[in-house]
Coordinates of C-alpha atoms in Angstrom, one line a residue:
M1 CA 49.3 -24.6 50.1
S2 CA 46.0 -26.1 51.8
T3 CA 45.5 -27.8 55.0
L4 CA 45.1 -31.4 54.5
V5 CA 44.6 -32.6 57.8
S6 CA 41.3 -32.0 59.8
P7 CA 39.9 -33.0 62.7
F8 CA 38.6 -36.1 60.6
T9 CA 42.0 -37.3 59.5
E10 CA 43.3 -40.3 61.2
R11 CA 46.5 -39.8 63.1
R12 CA 48.6 -41.9 61.2
M13 CA 47.6 -40.3 58.1
A14 CA 48.6 -36.9 59.9
E15 CA 51.8 -38.0 60.3
I16 CA 52.4 -39.0 56.9
V17 CA 51.4 -35.6 55.6
E18 CA 54.1 -34.2 57.8
K19 CA 56.8 -36.5 56.7
V20 CA 56.5 -35.8 53.3
R21 CA 56.0 -32.2 53.8
N22 CA 59.6 -32.1 55.8
G23 CA 61.1 -34.3 53.3
E24 CA 60.9 -37.5 55.4
R25 CA 61.1 -40.3 53.2
L26 CA 58.2 -42.8 53.5
T27 CA 59.0 -46.5 54.5
L28 CA 57.3 -49.9 53.8
E29 CA 54.8 -49.6 56.6
D30 CA 53.9 -46.2 55.4
G31 CA 52.9 -47.5 51.7
V32 CA 50.9 -50.4 53.4
Y33 CA 49.0 -48.1 55.1
L34 CA 48.4 -45.5 52.6
Y35 CA 46.9 -48.7 50.3
E36 CA 44.5 -49.4 53.1
T37 CA 43.4 -46.2 54.1
D38 CA 40.1 -45.3 52.7
D39 CA 41.0 -41.8 52.9
L40 CA 41.4 -41.2 49.1
L41 CA 41.3 -37.3 49.1
T42 CA 43.9 -36.7 51.5
L43 CA 46.4 -39.3 49.8
G44 CA 45.6 -37.7 46.3
Q45 CA 45.9 -34.1 47.6
L46 CA 49.1 -34.8 49.2
A47 CA 50.7 -36.8 46.0
N48 CA 49.2 -33.4 44.2
E49 CA 51.3 -31.1 46.6
A50 CA 54.6 -33.5 45.9
N51 CA 54.1 -33.4 42.0
L52 CA 53.6 -29.7 42.0
R53 CA 56.7 -29.1 43.6
K54 CA 58.4 -31.5 41.4
N55 CA 57.2 -30.2 38.3
G56 CA 54.3 -27.4 38.7
K57 CA 51.4 -27.6 36.5
K58 CA 53.3 -29.0 33.6
V59 CA 52.1 -32.5 32.1
Y60 CA 54.2 -34.1 29.6
F61 CA 53.6 -36.1 26.3
I62 CA 55.3 -37.2 23.1
E63 CA 54.7 -37.7 19.9
N64 CA 55.7 -41.6 19.5
M65 CA 54.4 -45.0 17.5
S66 CA 54.7 -48.3 19.2
L67 CA 56.3 -51.0 17.2
Y68 CA 56.4 -55.0 17.6
F69 CA 58.9 -57.0 15.4
T70 CA 57.6 -60.6 16.7
N71 CA 54.9 -61.8 18.9
V72 CA 56.5 -65.4 19.1
C73 CA 57.7 -65.9 22.5
E74 CA 59.4 -68.7 24.6
A75 CA 57.8 -67.4 27.7
R76 CA 54.7 -68.3 29.2
C77 CA 53.7 -65.6 31.6
A78 CA 50.0 -66.2 33.0
F79 CA 48.5 -62.7 32.2
C80 CA 49.9 -62.1 28.5
N81 CA 47.9 -62.4 25.8
F82 CA 50.1 -61.2 23.2
R83 CA 52.5 -63.9 23.1
K84 CA 52.5 -67.1 20.0
D85 CA 54.2 -69.9 19.4
Q86 CA 56.2 -70.3 16.5
G87 CA 53.6 -71.7 13.8
D88 CA 50.2 -70.7 15.4
E89 CA 47.8 -68.8 13.9
G90 CA 48.7 -65.4 14.0
A91 CA 52.4 -65.7 15.1
Y92 CA 54.7 -63.2 13.1
T93 CA 58.2 -62.1 12.9
L94 CA 59.4 -59.1 10.7
S95 CA 62.1 -58.3 8.8
G96 CA 63.3 -54.6 9.0
Q97 CA 62.2 -54.0 5.5
E98 CA 58.4 -55.2 6.6
M99 CA 58.5 -53.1 9.6
I100 CA 59.6 -50.3 7.5
D101 CA 57.1 -50.7 5.0
Y102 CA 54.3 -50.9 8.1
V103 CA 55.6 -47.7 9.5
E104 CA 55.6 -45.8 6.2
Q105 CA 51.9 -46.6 5.9
H106 CA 51.1 -45.3 10.1
I107 CA 53.6 -43.0 10.7
H108 CA 52.4 -39.4 11.1
P109 CA 54.4 -36.2 11.1
G110 CA 56.3 -35.2 14.3
V111 CA 56.8 -38.6 15.7
R112 CA 59.9 -38.6 17.3
E113 CA 60.2 -41.8 19.3
F114 CA 59.3 -45.4 18.2
H115 CA 58.9 -47.6 21.2
I116 CA 59.7 -51.0 20.4
V117 CA 59.2 -54.5 22.5
G118 CA 57.8 -57.9 22.1
G119 CA 58.3 -61.6 22.1
H120 CA 61.6 -63.5 23.5
N121 CA 61.7 -65.1 20.1
Q122 CA 64.4 -68.1 20.3
H123 CA 64.2 -68.8 16.6
V124 CA 65.9 -66.1 15.4
P125 CA 69.9 -64.9 16.3
F126 CA 70.7 -61.8 18.5
Q127 CA 71.7 -60.6 15.4
Y128 CA 68.5 -60.2 14.0
Y129 CA 67.2 -57.7 17.3
V130 CA 70.3 -55.8 16.2
D131 CA 69.3 -55.4 12.7
S132 CA 66.0 -54.9 13.3
L133 CA 66.7 -51.6 15.1
K134 CA 69.8 -50.7 12.3
A135 CA 67.4 -51.0 9.6
L136 CA 64.9 -48.2 11.4
H137 CA 67.6 -46.2 12.7
E138 CA 69.1 -45.8 9.3
K139 CA 65.6 -45.0 7.5
Y140 CA 64.6 -43.0 10.7
P141 CA 67.5 -41.2 11.7
D142 CA 66.3 -38.3 13.5
V143 CA 63.6 -40.4 15.4
T144 CA 64.6 -41.9 18.9
L145 CA 64.7 -45.5 19.2
K146 CA 63.3 -46.6 22.6
A147 CA 63.5 -50.3 22.4
Y148 CA 63.6 -53.8 24.1
T149 CA 62.6 -54.2 28.2
A150 CA 65.5 -55.4 30.7
A151 CA 63.7 -58.8 30.4
E152 CA 64.2 -58.7 26.2
I153 CA 67.8 -57.6 27.5
D154 CA 68.2 -60.8 29.8
F155 CA 67.0 -63.1 27.1
F156 CA 69.7 -61.4 24.2
T157 CA 72.4 -62.4 26.9
R158 CA 71.4 -66.2 26.8
I159 CA 71.2 -66.2 22.8
S160 CA 74.2 -64.5 22.3
G161 CA 76.4 -65.7 24.8
L162 CA 77.3 -62.0 25.5
S163 CA 77.4 -60.1 29.1
I164 CA 74.6 -57.6 29.9
E165 CA 77.1 -54.6 29.1
G166 CA 78.2 -56.5 25.5
V167 CA 74.5 -56.6 24.6
L168 CA 73.7 -53.1 25.3
Q169 CA 76.9 -51.9 23.5
E170 CA 76.0 -53.8 20.4
L171 CA 72.4 -52.5 20.0
R172 CA 73.5 -48.9 20.8
K173 CA 75.9 -48.9 17.8
A174 CA 72.5 -50.2 16.2
G175 CA 70.8 -47.4 17.3
L176 CA 69.5 -47.7 20.6
Q177 CA 68.9 -44.8 22.8
T178 CA 67.2 -46.1 25.7
L179 CA 65.1 -49.0 27.3
T180 CA 61.8 -49.4 28.1
G181 CA 60.4 -50.0 31.3
G182 CA 58.6 -53.0 30.8
G183 CA 59.4 -56.8 32.3
A184 CA 59.3 -55.6 35.8
E185 CA 55.9 -56.7 36.3
I186 CA 56.3 -57.3 40.3
L187 CA 59.6 -57.2 42.0
S188 CA 59.3 -60.5 43.9
D189 CA 60.6 -63.8 42.9
Q190 CA 57.3 -65.2 44.5
Y191 CA 55.3 -63.6 42.7
R192 CA 57.2 -64.4 39.7
Q193 CA 56.8 -68.2 40.6
K194 CA 52.9 -67.8 41.1
M195 CA 52.6 -66.1 37.6
K196 CA 54.9 -68.2 35.7
V197 CA 57.2 -65.4 34.9
T198 CA 60.4 -67.2 33.7
K199 CA 62.3 -64.3 31.9
A200 CA 64.7 -62.5 33.7
N201 CA 64.1 -62.5 37.8
V202 CA 64.2 -59.5 40.2
E203 CA 68.1 -59.6 40.2
R204 CA 68.8 -59.5 36.4
Y205 CA 66.0 -56.7 35.9
L206 CA 67.5 -54.4 38.3
E207 CA 71.0 -55.5 36.9
V208 CA 70.0 -54.6 33.6
H209 CA 68.9 -51.0 34.0
R210 CA 72.1 -50.8 36.6
T211 CA 74.2 -51.4 33.9
A212 CA 72.7 -49.1 31.6
H213 CA 72.5 -46.4 33.4
K214 CA 76.4 -46.6 34.1
L215 CA 76.8 -46.7 30.5
G216 CA 74.9 -43.2 30.6
M217 CA 71.7 -44.1 29.4
K218 CA 68.6 -42.7 31.0
T219 CA 65.5 -45.6 31.1
H220 CA 61.9 -46.0 32.2
T221 CA 60.6 -48.3 34.5
T222 CA 57.2 -50.0 35.4
M223 CA 55.2 -52.0 37.7
L224 CA 52.1 -54.5 36.8
Y225 CA 49.8 -54.3 39.5
G226 CA 46.3 -56.0 40.0
S227 CA 46.6 -59.5 40.4
V228 CA 48.4 -62.0 43.0
E229 CA 50.6 -59.8 44.5
S230 CA 49.8 -57.8 48.0
Y231 CA 50.0 -54.2 48.9
E232 CA 53.5 -55.2 50.8
D233 CA 54.8 -56.4 47.4
R234 CA 53.8 -53.5 45.6
V235 CA 55.2 -50.9 47.9
S236 CA 58.3 -53.3 48.4
H237 CA 58.5 -53.2 44.7
M238 CA 59.1 -49.3 44.5
L239 CA 61.4 -49.1 47.1
Q240 CA 63.7 -51.5 45.3
I241 CA 63.3 -48.9 42.1
R242 CA 64.1 -46.1 44.8
E243 CA 67.2 -47.7 45.8
L244 CA 68.7 -48.3 42.4
Q245 CA 67.7 -44.6 41.5
D246 CA 69.5 -43.4 44.8
E247 CA 72.5 -45.7 43.5
T248 CA 72.5 -44.5 39.8
G249 CA 70.0 -41.8 39.1
G250 CA 69.1 -43.2 35.8
F251 CA 65.5 -43.5 35.7
M252 CA 63.3 -40.6 33.8
V253 CA 59.6 -42.0 35.0
F254 CA 57.6 -44.6 36.7
I255 CA 54.9 -45.8 34.9
P256 CA 52.6 -48.0 36.8
L257 CA 50.4 -50.6 34.8
S258 CA 47.1 -51.5 35.6
M259 CA 46.7 -55.3 34.8
Q260 CA 44.3 -56.0 32.1
P261 CA 41.6 -59.4 32.0
K262 CA 42.5 -61.7 29.2
S263 CA 39.1 -61.3 27.6
K264 CA 37.2 -57.4 26.6
N265 CA 34.3 -59.6 27.7
A266 CA 35.6 -59.5 31.3
G267 CA 33.6 -58.1 34.0
I268 CA 34.0 -54.9 36.0
M269 CA 35.2 -57.6 39.0
R270 CA 37.7 -59.0 36.9
R271 CA 39.7 -55.3 36.1
N272 CA 41.0 -52.8 38.8
S273 CA 38.9 -50.6 40.5
A274 CA 39.4 -46.7 39.3
Y275 CA 39.8 -46.0 43.4
E276 CA 42.7 -48.7 43.3
D277 CA 44.4 -47.0 40.3
L278 CA 44.2 -43.6 41.8
K279 CA 45.9 -45.0 45.0
T280 CA 48.8 -46.8 42.9
I281 CA 49.3 -43.5 41.2
A282 CA 49.3 -41.3 44.2
I283 CA 51.2 -43.7 46.3
S284 CA 54.0 -44.1 43.7
R285 CA 54.3 -40.3 43.6
L286 CA 54.9 -40.4 47.1
M287 CA 57.2 -43.0 47.9
L288 CA 59.2 -42.2 44.4
D289 CA 60.7 -38.9 45.8
N290 CA 63.6 -39.4 43.7
I291 CA 61.8 -39.9 40.3
Q292 CA 60.7 -37.0 38.5
H293 CA 57.9 -38.0 37.0
V294 CA 55.2 -40.7 37.4
K295 CA 52.7 -42.0 34.3
A296 CA 49.6 -42.3 33.8
Y297 CA 49.1 -44.7 31.0
F298 CA 45.9 -44.1 29.3
I299 CA 46.0 -47.5 27.4
N300 CA 45.5 -49.1 30.8
I301 CA 43.1 -46.8 32.8
G302 CA 41.6 -44.7 29.9
P303 CA 41.8 -41.3 29.0
Q304 CA 38.9 -39.8 31.5
L305 CA 40.8 -41.7 35.0
T306 CA 44.1 -40.2 33.1
Q307 CA 42.7 -37.0 33.2
V308 CA 42.2 -37.4 37.1
A309 CA 45.2 -39.2 37.8
L310 CA 46.7 -35.6 37.2
S311 CA 45.4 -34.2 40.4
F312 CA 46.9 -37.0 41.9
G313 CA 50.2 -37.3 41.4
A314 CA 51.0 -37.7 37.7
S315 CA 52.7 -35.5 35.6
D316 CA 53.2 -37.2 32.4
V317 CA 50.5 -39.3 29.9
H318 CA 52.8 -40.7 27.7
G319 CA 51.9 -40.2 23.9
T320 CA 50.2 -40.9 20.6
I321 CA 51.1 -44.6 20.5
V322 CA 49.3 -44.8 16.9
R323 CA 48.2 -48.6 17.7
E324 CA 49.3 -50.3 20.8
Q325 CA 48.6 -54.0 20.8
I326 CA 49.6 -55.8 24.0
S327 CA 47.3 -54.4 26.4
H328 CA 44.9 -54.6 23.5
A329 CA 45.7 -58.3 22.8
A330 CA 44.1 -58.7 26.0
G331 CA 41.0 -57.2 27.7
A332 CA 41.7 -53.6 27.3
L333 CA 38.6 -51.3 26.5
T334 CA 40.8 -47.9 25.8
P335 CA 41.6 -46.3 22.7
A336 CA 45.0 -48.0 21.0
G337 CA 46.1 -44.3 20.7
L338 CA 45.0 -40.8 20.7
T339 CA 46.1 -37.8 18.4
R340 CA 48.6 -34.7 19.7
K341 CA 45.3 -33.0 19.9
E342 CA 43.5 -35.1 22.0
L343 CA 46.0 -35.2 24.3
I344 CA 46.6 -31.3 24.7
W345 CA 42.8 -31.4 25.1
L346 CA 43.1 -34.0 28.3
V347 CA 45.6 -32.2 29.6
K348 CA 44.1 -28.7 29.4
G349 CA 41.1 -30.2 30.3
A350 CA 42.4 -31.1 34.0
G351 CA 43.8 -27.2 34.6
R352 CA 47.3 -28.4 33.5
I353 CA 49.7 -27.1 30.9
P354 CA 50.6 -29.4 28.2
V355 CA 54.0 -29.8 27.4
E356 CA 55.1 -31.8 24.2
R357 CA 58.6 -33.4 24.7
D358 CA 61.1 -35.6 23.0
T359 CA 62.1 -39.0 24.9
F360 CA 64.5 -37.4 27.5
Y361 CA 61.8 -34.8 28.9
N362 CA 63.4 -31.9 26.6
E363 CA 60.7 -29.7 26.2
I364 CA 59.7 -29.5 22.8
Q365 CA 56.6 -27.2 23.2
V366 CA 54.6 -25.6 25.6
Y367 CA 50.9 -25.1 25.0
E368 CA 49.6 -22.4 27.2

């Protein structure tokens, strides 16, 4: 490995380099320092080293399709521009057959995962959400159902009267195989109060994933950064995820999500900088030493920065998506999806090896 420490390297950074190389865990204070330092290149190289030790030069992607059964939502999170009230212009709640009709119009050969999230629609019963999955599973039995956030699962417990485990068991009978990572936002109850996040609190978010892991499910997890939270809040979020991973080993990937402004016309001062995005990916890789993958999500940071992120600790570029809606309902200016060829081009252009995977990171094809 190259020598990262030079006469110009700050002493604290040099100490962190040694800790990482010796397999010592970084602390909250270390993570905050890495956010505060302007030594982006040393940080990036260190995260790159950590990723290469875990994954070599392989970078993963999947042929998937994002689906949204409903945008009606009882929650009013300050950052969300996707939600609607029942009766609003543009509000919708699709039946299973209506979703199948949509899928048949847009699906392409090779899709092996449906990524399903949506609003917390209190105007339909829990059985609606069960039947939605069942309809898709019966029509497309070979496509993995990655469905619902931990916040949605918590919502389902309230409208059904079931426990977390009870909800998960019912959904699994309908075809559910894994949970999406959303709903985490920042794992701080103070943050959630400021941002009007009235859905699942920190304890419930973690408990949903803990329960899923105990049932043998592997899941995903996220962090939505770039609003009112502090650097300490971000690193504390990572540490809470790391602690649960120590306990269960159930997370497959950590996904830092760069906050989008509410309007596509928002100027650059309302958006996270590329500098902040790359730092967050690199710090995530270094703090979360017990999670195999960190994802660079092109929907939020763009394809070009995603390509650069592959040298800053990222080992996954998500998937084809087909038509993303939540970030694009806000101010995302990125493509709503990419093709397999484009993802392969993107990864190869970064000097890495594209690997098409399934939902659980089993390798389907390596594009040497």
